[in-house]
XYZ file of C-alpha atoms in Angstrom:
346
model
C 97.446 163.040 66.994
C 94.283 161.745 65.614
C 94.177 160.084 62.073
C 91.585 158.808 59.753
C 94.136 156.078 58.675
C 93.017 153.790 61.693
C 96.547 151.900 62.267
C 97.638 155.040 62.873
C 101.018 156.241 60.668
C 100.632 153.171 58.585
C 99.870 151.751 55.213
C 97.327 149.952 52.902
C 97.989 145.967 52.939
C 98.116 144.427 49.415
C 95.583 142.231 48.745
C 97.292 138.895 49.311
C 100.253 140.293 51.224
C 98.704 139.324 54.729
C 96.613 136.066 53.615
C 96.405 134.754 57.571
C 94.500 137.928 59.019
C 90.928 137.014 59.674
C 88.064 139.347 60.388
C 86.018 138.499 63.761
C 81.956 140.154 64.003
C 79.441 139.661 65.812
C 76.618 142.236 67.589
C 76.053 142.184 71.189
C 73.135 144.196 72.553
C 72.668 145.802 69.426
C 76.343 147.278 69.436
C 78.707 145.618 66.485
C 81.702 143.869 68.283
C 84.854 143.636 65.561
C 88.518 141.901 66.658
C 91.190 140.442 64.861
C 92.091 136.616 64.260
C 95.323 135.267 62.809
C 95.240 131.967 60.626
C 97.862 129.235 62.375
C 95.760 126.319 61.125
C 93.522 125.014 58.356
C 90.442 124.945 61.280
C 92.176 127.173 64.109
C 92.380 130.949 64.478
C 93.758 132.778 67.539
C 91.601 135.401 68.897
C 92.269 137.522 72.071
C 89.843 135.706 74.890
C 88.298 139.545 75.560
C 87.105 139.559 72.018
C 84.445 136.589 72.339
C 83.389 136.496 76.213
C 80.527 138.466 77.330
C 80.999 141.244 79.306
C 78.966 140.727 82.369
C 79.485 136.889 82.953
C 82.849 136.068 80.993
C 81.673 132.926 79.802
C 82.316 132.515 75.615
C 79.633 134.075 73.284
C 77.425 131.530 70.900
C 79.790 130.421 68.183
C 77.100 130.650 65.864
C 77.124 134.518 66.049
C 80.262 134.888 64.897
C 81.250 135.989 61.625
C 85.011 135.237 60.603
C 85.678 137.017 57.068
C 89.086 135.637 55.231
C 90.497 135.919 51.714
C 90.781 139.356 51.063
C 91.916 142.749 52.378
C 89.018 144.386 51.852
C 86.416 143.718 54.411
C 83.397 143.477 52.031
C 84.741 140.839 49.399
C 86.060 138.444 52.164
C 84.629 134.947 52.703
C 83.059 133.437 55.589
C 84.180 130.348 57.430
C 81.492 129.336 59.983
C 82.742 128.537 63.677
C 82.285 125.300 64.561
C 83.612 125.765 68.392
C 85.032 128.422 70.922
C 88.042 127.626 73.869
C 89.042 130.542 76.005
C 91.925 129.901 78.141
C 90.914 128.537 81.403
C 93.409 131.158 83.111
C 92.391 134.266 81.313
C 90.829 136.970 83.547
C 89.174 140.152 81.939
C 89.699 142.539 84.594
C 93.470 141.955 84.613
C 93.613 140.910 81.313
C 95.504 138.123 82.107
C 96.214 135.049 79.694
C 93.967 136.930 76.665
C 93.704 134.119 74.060
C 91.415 131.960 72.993
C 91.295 129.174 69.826
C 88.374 129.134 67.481
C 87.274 125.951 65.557
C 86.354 126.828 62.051
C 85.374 124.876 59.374
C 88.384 123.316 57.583
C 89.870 126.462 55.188
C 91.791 125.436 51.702
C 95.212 126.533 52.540
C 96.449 126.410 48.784
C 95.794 129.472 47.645
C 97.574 132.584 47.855
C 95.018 134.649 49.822
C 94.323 132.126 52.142
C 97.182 130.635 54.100
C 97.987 129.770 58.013
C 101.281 131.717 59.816
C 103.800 129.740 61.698
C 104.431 130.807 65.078
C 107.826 132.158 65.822
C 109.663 130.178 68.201
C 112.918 132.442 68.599
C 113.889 134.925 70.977
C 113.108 138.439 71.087
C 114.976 141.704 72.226
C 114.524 145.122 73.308
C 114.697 147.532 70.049
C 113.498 144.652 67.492
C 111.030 146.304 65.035
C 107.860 144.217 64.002
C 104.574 144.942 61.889
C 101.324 144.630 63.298
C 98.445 143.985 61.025
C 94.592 144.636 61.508
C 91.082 146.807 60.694
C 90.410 149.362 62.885
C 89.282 152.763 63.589
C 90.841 156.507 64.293
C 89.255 156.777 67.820
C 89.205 154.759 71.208
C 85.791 155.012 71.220
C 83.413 154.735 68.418
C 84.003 155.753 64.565
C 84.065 153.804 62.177
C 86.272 150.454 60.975
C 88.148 150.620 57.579
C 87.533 148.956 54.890
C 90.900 147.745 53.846
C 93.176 145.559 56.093
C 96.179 147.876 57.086
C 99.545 147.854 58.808
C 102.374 149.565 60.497
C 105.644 149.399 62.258
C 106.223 148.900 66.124
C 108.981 148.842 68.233
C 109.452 146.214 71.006
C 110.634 147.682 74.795
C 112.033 146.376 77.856
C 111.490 149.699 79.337
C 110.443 150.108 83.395
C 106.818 151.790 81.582
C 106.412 148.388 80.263
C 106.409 146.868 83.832
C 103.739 149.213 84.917
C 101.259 146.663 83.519
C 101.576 143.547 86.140
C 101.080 141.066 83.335
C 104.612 142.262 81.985
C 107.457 139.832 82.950
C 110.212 140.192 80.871
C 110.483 140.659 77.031
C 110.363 137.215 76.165
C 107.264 136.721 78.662
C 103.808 135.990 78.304
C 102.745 139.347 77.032
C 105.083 141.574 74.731
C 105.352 145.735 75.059
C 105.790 148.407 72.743
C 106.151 151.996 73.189
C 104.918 154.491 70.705
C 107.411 156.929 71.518
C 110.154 154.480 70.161
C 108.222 154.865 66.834
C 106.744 157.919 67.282
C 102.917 158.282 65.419
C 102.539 154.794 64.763
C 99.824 152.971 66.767
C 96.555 150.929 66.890
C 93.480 152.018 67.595
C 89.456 150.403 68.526
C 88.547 147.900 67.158
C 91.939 146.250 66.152
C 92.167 143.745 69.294
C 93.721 140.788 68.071
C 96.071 142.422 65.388
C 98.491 140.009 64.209
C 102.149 140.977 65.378
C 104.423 139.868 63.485
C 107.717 139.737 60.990
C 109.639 138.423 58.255
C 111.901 135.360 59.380
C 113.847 134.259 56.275
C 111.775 135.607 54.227
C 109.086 134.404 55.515
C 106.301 135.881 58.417
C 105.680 134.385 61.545
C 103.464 135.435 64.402
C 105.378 137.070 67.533
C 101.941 137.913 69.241
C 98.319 139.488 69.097
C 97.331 142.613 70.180
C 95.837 142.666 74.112
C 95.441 146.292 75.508
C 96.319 149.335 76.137
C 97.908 151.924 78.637
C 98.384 155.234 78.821
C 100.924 156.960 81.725
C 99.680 160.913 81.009
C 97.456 162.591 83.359
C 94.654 162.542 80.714
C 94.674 158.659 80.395
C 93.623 156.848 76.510
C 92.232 159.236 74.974
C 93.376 159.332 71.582
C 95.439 157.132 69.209
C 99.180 157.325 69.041
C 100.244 159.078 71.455
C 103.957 158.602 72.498
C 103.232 158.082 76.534
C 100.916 155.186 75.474
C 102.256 151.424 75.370
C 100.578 148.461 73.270
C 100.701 145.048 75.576
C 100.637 141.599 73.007
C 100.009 138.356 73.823
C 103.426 136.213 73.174
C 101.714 133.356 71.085
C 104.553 130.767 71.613
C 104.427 131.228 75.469
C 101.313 129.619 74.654
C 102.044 126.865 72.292
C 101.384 124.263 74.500
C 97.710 125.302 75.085
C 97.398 125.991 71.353
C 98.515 122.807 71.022
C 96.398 120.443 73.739
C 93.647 122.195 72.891
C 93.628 121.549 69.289
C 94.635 117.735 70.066
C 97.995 118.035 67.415
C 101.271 118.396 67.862
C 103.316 121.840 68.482
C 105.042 121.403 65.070
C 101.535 121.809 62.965
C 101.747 125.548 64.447
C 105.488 126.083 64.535
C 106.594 124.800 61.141
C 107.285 127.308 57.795
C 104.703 126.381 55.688
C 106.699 126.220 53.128
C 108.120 123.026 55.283
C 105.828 120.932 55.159
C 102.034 121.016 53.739
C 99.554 123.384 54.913
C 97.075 121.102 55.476
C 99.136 119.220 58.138
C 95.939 117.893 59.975
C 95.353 115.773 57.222
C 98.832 114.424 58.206
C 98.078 110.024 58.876
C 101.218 110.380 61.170
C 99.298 113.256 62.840
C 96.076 111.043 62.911
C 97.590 108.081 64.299
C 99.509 110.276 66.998
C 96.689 111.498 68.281
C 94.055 108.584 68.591
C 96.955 106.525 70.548
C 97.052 110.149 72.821
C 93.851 110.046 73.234
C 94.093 106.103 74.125
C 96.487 106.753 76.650
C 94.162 110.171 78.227
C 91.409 107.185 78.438
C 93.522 104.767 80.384
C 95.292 107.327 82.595
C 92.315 106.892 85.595
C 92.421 103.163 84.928
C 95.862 102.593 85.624
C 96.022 105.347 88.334
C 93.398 102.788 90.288
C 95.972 99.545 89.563
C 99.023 101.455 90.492
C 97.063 102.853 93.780
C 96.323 98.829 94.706
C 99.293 97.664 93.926
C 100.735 100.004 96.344
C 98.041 99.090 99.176
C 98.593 95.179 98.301
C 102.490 95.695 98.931
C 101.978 98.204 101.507
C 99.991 95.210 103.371
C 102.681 93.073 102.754
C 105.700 95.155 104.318
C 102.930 95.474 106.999
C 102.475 91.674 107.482
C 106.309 91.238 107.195
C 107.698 93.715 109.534
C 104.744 91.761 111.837
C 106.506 88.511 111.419
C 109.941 90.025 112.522
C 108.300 91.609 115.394
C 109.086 95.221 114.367
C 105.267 95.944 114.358
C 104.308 99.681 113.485
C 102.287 101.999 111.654
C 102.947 104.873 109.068
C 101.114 108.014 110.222
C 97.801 109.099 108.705
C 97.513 110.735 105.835
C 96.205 114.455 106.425
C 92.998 115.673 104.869
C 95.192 118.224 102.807
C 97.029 114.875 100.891
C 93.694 112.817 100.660
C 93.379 110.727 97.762
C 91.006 113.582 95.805
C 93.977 115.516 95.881
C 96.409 113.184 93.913
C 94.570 113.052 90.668
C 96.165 115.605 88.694
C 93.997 117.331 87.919
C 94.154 121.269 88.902
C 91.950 124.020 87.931
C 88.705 124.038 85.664
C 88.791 121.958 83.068
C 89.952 123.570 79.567
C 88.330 123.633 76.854
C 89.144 121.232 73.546
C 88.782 121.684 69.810
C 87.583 118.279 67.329
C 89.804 118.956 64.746
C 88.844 116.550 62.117
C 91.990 114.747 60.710
């Protein structure tokens, strides 16, 4: 079925009842790009990494283009918090849609106010059959329409189901991507425009993020071509499989994303604990190639020595060569492109 209520088989959100969904815009060749972003610090949003690459070369759009609207429901009376940087996951890749998340710096939000707050991420487990909300703007077609006004939601369902591990991202419920089927909850669904969509659900009383929306499949002969249908499934990104990247990347500690904010203050990067924490991490980052170099001779000065001593007994020999596959480039630690990092401003 096709509806005109976007999140299809949903509801209206009240006006401060989802206060960490942000609004993501921006135009690329003259076509209006919208995604959702979810609040989990004063200056970081999560966004899906598909939602702010280009198209053709993958690398991040200008963070000056893009709009992020907060404070409200409605669309037209949000805010604007300007974007001070983008990170995309190093791993993520668009064609397989793997690892789709990326962080954006925005200039530091006021967290005290009811329709403006950050959502912990939920750290627990998760199984088959558990029903969550999932929370976004959107439209009634996959292609085209038009994006509603008002921020809405509705029920999903997760799955463990073999469907779900017709995507190769899926490994598992508690993996790096989550699965729902709409025919567990049959008419409820997202549609275009709502990539990003905060998953999530009450925890004692309070919400916490379980994951953002990713993509789509459909397993009928016609393919995606229409919203909620019940042989589609709805592929999230599990946040907290991330929380290490979330947290390297913003330079603070896991707990700033992970706590109830009713825990601690919101405005946890103001934290003096969290400030000196991070300048001696960063201390130690700086000093990591400087002691790898005195460790390295130390271990030629006493490799010399055995040397010169098994010499002196008359036991001379030598170690074999080291191959070119265990040359000294290769011992650095350091694997893969170099990620991304946020300045958070403590």
């Amino acid at each position: 079925m096709v509806s005109g209520k976007r999140i299809i088989g949903g509801r209206e959100a009240g006006e401060d009842e989802f206060p960490f969904v942000a609004n993501i815009q921006y135009t690329h060749d003259r076509r209006p790009i919208q995604c959702v972003g979810t609040i989990v610090h004063n200056q970081v949003v999560i966004v899906p990494a598909f939602c702010v690459v280009h198209p053709d070369t993958h690398q991040p759009v200008d963070h000056r283009d893009l709009v992020v609207g907060y404070g409200s429901a409605e669309r037209s009376k949000q805010r604007h918090a300007r974007v001070v940087k983008i990170a995309v996951n190093h791993e993520f890749m668009p064609k397989e849609m793997t690892s789709d998340i990326a962080l954006l710096q925005v200039e530091s939000l006021d967290l005290t106010t009811s329709s403006v707050q950050r959502i912990p991420v939920y750290t627990g487990s998760i199984h088959a059959g558990q029903r969550l909300e999932v929370v976004g703007w959107g439209n009634d077609k996959p292609t085209g329409g038009e994006w509603t006004e008002r921020l809405r939601t509705t029920s999903v369902v997760i799955s463990d189901s073999d469907q779900c591990r017709r995507s190769r991202n899926y490994n598992g419920v508690e993996g790096r991507v989550l699965c729902t089927e709409n025919k567990l909850n049959p008419g409820h669904d997202l549609c275009d425009g709502e990539f990003g969509a905060s998953l999530i659900a009450k925890v004692d009383g309070q919400f916490q993020l379980f994951g953002t929306y990713s993509y789509h499949i459909d397993l009928s002969p016609e393919g995606y071509n229409q919203c909620a249908k019940d042989s589609s499934l709805a592929f999230y990104t599990h946040i907290y499989s991330y929380i290490g990247y979330i947290a390297a990347t913003a330079g603070v500690s896991v707990d700033s994303f992970t706590a109830r904010t009713n825990d601690r203050p919101d405005h946890i990067s103001n934290s003096k604990a969290v400030n000196v924490w991070l300048i001696a991490l960063r201390v130690v980052l700086a000093l990591i190639p400087t002691i790898g170099i005195v460790v390295w001779a130390m271990m030629r000065f006493r490799h010399r020595q055995q040397a010169q001593n098994r010499q002196w007994q008359g036991n001379t020999y030598e170690l074999a060569p080291r191959s070119a596959a265990t040359s000294d480039s290769d011992t650095d630690g350091l694997h893969g492109p170099r990620a991304e990092v946020l300045d958070i401003t403590l």
